[in-house]
GROMACS .gro file of N, CA and C in nm:
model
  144
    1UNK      N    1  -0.531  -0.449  -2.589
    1UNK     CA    2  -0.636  -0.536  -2.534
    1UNK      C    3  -0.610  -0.564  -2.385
    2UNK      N    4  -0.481  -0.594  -2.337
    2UNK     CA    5  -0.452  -0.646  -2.204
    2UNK      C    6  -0.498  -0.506  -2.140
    3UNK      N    7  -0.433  -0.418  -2.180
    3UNK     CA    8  -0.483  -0.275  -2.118
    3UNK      C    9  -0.589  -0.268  -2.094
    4UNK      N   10  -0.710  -0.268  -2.172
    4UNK     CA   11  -0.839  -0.240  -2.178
    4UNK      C   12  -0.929  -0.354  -2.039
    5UNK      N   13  -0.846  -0.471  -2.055
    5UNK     CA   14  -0.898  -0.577  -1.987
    5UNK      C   15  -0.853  -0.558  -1.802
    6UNK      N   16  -0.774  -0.450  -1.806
    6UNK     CA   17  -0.643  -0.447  -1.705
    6UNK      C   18  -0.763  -0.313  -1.633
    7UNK      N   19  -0.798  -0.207  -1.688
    7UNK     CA   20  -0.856  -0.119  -1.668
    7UNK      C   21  -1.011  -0.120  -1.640
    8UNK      N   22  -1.057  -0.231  -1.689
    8UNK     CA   23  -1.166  -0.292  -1.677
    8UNK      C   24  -1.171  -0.362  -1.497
    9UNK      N   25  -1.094  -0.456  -1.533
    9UNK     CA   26  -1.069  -0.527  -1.376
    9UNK      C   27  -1.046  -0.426  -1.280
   10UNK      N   28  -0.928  -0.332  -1.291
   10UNK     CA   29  -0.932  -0.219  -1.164
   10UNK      C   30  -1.048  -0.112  -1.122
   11UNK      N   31  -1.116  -0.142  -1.215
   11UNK     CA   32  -1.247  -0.066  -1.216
   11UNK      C   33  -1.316  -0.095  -1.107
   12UNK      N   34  -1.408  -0.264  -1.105
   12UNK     CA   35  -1.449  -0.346  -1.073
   12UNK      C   36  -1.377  -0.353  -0.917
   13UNK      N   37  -1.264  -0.363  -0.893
   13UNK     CA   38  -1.190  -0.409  -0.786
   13UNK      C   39  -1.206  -0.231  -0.681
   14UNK      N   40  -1.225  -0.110  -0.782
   14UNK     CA   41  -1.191  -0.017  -0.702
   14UNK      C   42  -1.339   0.045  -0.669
   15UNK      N   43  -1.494   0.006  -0.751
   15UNK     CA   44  -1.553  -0.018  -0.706
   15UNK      C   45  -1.628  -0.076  -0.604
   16UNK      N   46  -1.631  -0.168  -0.585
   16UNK     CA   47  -1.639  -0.310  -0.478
   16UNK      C   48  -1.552  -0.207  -0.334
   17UNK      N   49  -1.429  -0.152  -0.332
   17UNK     CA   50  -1.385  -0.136  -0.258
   17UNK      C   51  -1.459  -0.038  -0.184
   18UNK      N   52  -1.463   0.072  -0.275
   18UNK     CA   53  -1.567   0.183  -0.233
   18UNK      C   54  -1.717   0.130  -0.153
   19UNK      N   55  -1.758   0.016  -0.242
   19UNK     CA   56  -1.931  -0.016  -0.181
   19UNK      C   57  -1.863  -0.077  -0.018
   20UNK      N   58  -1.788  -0.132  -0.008
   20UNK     CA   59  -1.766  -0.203   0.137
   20UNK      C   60  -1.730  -0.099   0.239
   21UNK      N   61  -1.631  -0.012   0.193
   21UNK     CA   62  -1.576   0.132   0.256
   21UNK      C   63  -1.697   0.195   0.292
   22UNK      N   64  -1.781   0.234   0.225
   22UNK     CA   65  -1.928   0.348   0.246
   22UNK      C   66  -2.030   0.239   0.338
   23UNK      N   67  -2.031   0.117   0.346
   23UNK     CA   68  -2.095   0.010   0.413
   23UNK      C   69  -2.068   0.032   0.525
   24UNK      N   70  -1.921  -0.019   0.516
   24UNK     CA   71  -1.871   0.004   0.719
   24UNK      C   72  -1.869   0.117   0.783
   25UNK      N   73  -1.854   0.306   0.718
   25UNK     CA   74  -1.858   0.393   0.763
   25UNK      C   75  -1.984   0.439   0.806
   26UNK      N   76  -2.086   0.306   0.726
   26UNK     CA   77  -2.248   0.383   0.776
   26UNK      C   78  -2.253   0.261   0.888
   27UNK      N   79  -2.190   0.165   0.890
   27UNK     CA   80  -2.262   0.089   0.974
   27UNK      C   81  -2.173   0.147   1.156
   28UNK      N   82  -2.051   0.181   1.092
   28UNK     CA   83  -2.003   0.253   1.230
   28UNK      C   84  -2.040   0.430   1.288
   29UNK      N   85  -2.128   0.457   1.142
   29UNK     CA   86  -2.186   0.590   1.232
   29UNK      C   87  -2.289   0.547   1.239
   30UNK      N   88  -2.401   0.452   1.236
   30UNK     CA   89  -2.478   0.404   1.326
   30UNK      C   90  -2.473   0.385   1.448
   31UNK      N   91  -2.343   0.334   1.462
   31UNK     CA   92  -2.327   0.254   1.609
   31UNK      C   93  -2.303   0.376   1.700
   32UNK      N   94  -2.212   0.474   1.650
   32UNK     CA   95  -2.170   0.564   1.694
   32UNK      C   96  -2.285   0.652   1.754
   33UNK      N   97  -2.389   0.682   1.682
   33UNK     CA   98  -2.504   0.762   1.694
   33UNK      C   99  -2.563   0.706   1.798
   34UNK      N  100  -2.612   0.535   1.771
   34UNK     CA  101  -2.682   0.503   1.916
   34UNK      C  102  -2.613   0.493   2.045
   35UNK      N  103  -2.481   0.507   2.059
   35UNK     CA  104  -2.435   0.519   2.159
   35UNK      C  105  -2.430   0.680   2.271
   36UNK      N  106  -2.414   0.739   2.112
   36UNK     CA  107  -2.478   0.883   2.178
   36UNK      C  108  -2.611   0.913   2.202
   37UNK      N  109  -2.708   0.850   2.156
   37UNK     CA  110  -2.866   0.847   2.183
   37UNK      C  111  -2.901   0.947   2.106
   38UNK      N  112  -2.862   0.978   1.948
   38UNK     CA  113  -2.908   1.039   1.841
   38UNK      C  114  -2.903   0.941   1.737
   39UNK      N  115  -3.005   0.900   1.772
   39UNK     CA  116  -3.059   0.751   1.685
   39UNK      C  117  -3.182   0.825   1.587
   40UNK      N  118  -3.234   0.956   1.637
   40UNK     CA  119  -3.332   1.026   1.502
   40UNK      C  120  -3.251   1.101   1.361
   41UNK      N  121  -3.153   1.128   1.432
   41UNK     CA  122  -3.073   1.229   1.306
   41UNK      C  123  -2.998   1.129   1.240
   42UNK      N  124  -2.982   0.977   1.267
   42UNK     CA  125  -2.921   0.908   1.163
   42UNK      C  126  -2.991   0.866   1.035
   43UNK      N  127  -3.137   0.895   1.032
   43UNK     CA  128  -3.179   0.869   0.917
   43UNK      C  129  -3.088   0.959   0.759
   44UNK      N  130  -3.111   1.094   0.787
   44UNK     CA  131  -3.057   1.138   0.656
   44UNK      C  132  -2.933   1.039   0.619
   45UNK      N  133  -2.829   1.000   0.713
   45UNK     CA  134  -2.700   0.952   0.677
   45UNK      C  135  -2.785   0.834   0.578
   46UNK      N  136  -2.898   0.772   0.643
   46UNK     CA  137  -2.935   0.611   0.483
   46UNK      C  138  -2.986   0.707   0.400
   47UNK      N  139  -3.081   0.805   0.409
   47UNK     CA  140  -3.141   0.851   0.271
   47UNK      C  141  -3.056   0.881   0.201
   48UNK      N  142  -2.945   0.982   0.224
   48UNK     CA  143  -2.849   1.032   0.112
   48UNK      C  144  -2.806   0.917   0.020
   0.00000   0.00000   0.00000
């Protein structure tokens, strides 16, 4: 049971990590893009 509950939680925790990780890498190749003034080709990066 502790296992199951243990594997459950790292799930959750390694999730979450991932959504914040893929958050900041789009929000810094945003930034990145408008600084280069290819602010049209950043769309695919949100559609995908």
């Amino acid at each position: 049971m502790k296992r199951a509950l243990f594997l459950i939680l790292g799930g959750i925790v390694g999730a979450s990590v991932v959504i914040l990780l893929k958050a900041h890498m789009e929000a810094e190749y945003k930034r990145c893009g408008r600084l280069q003034g290819s602010d049209d080709d950043s769309s695919w990066w949100i559609g995908s």
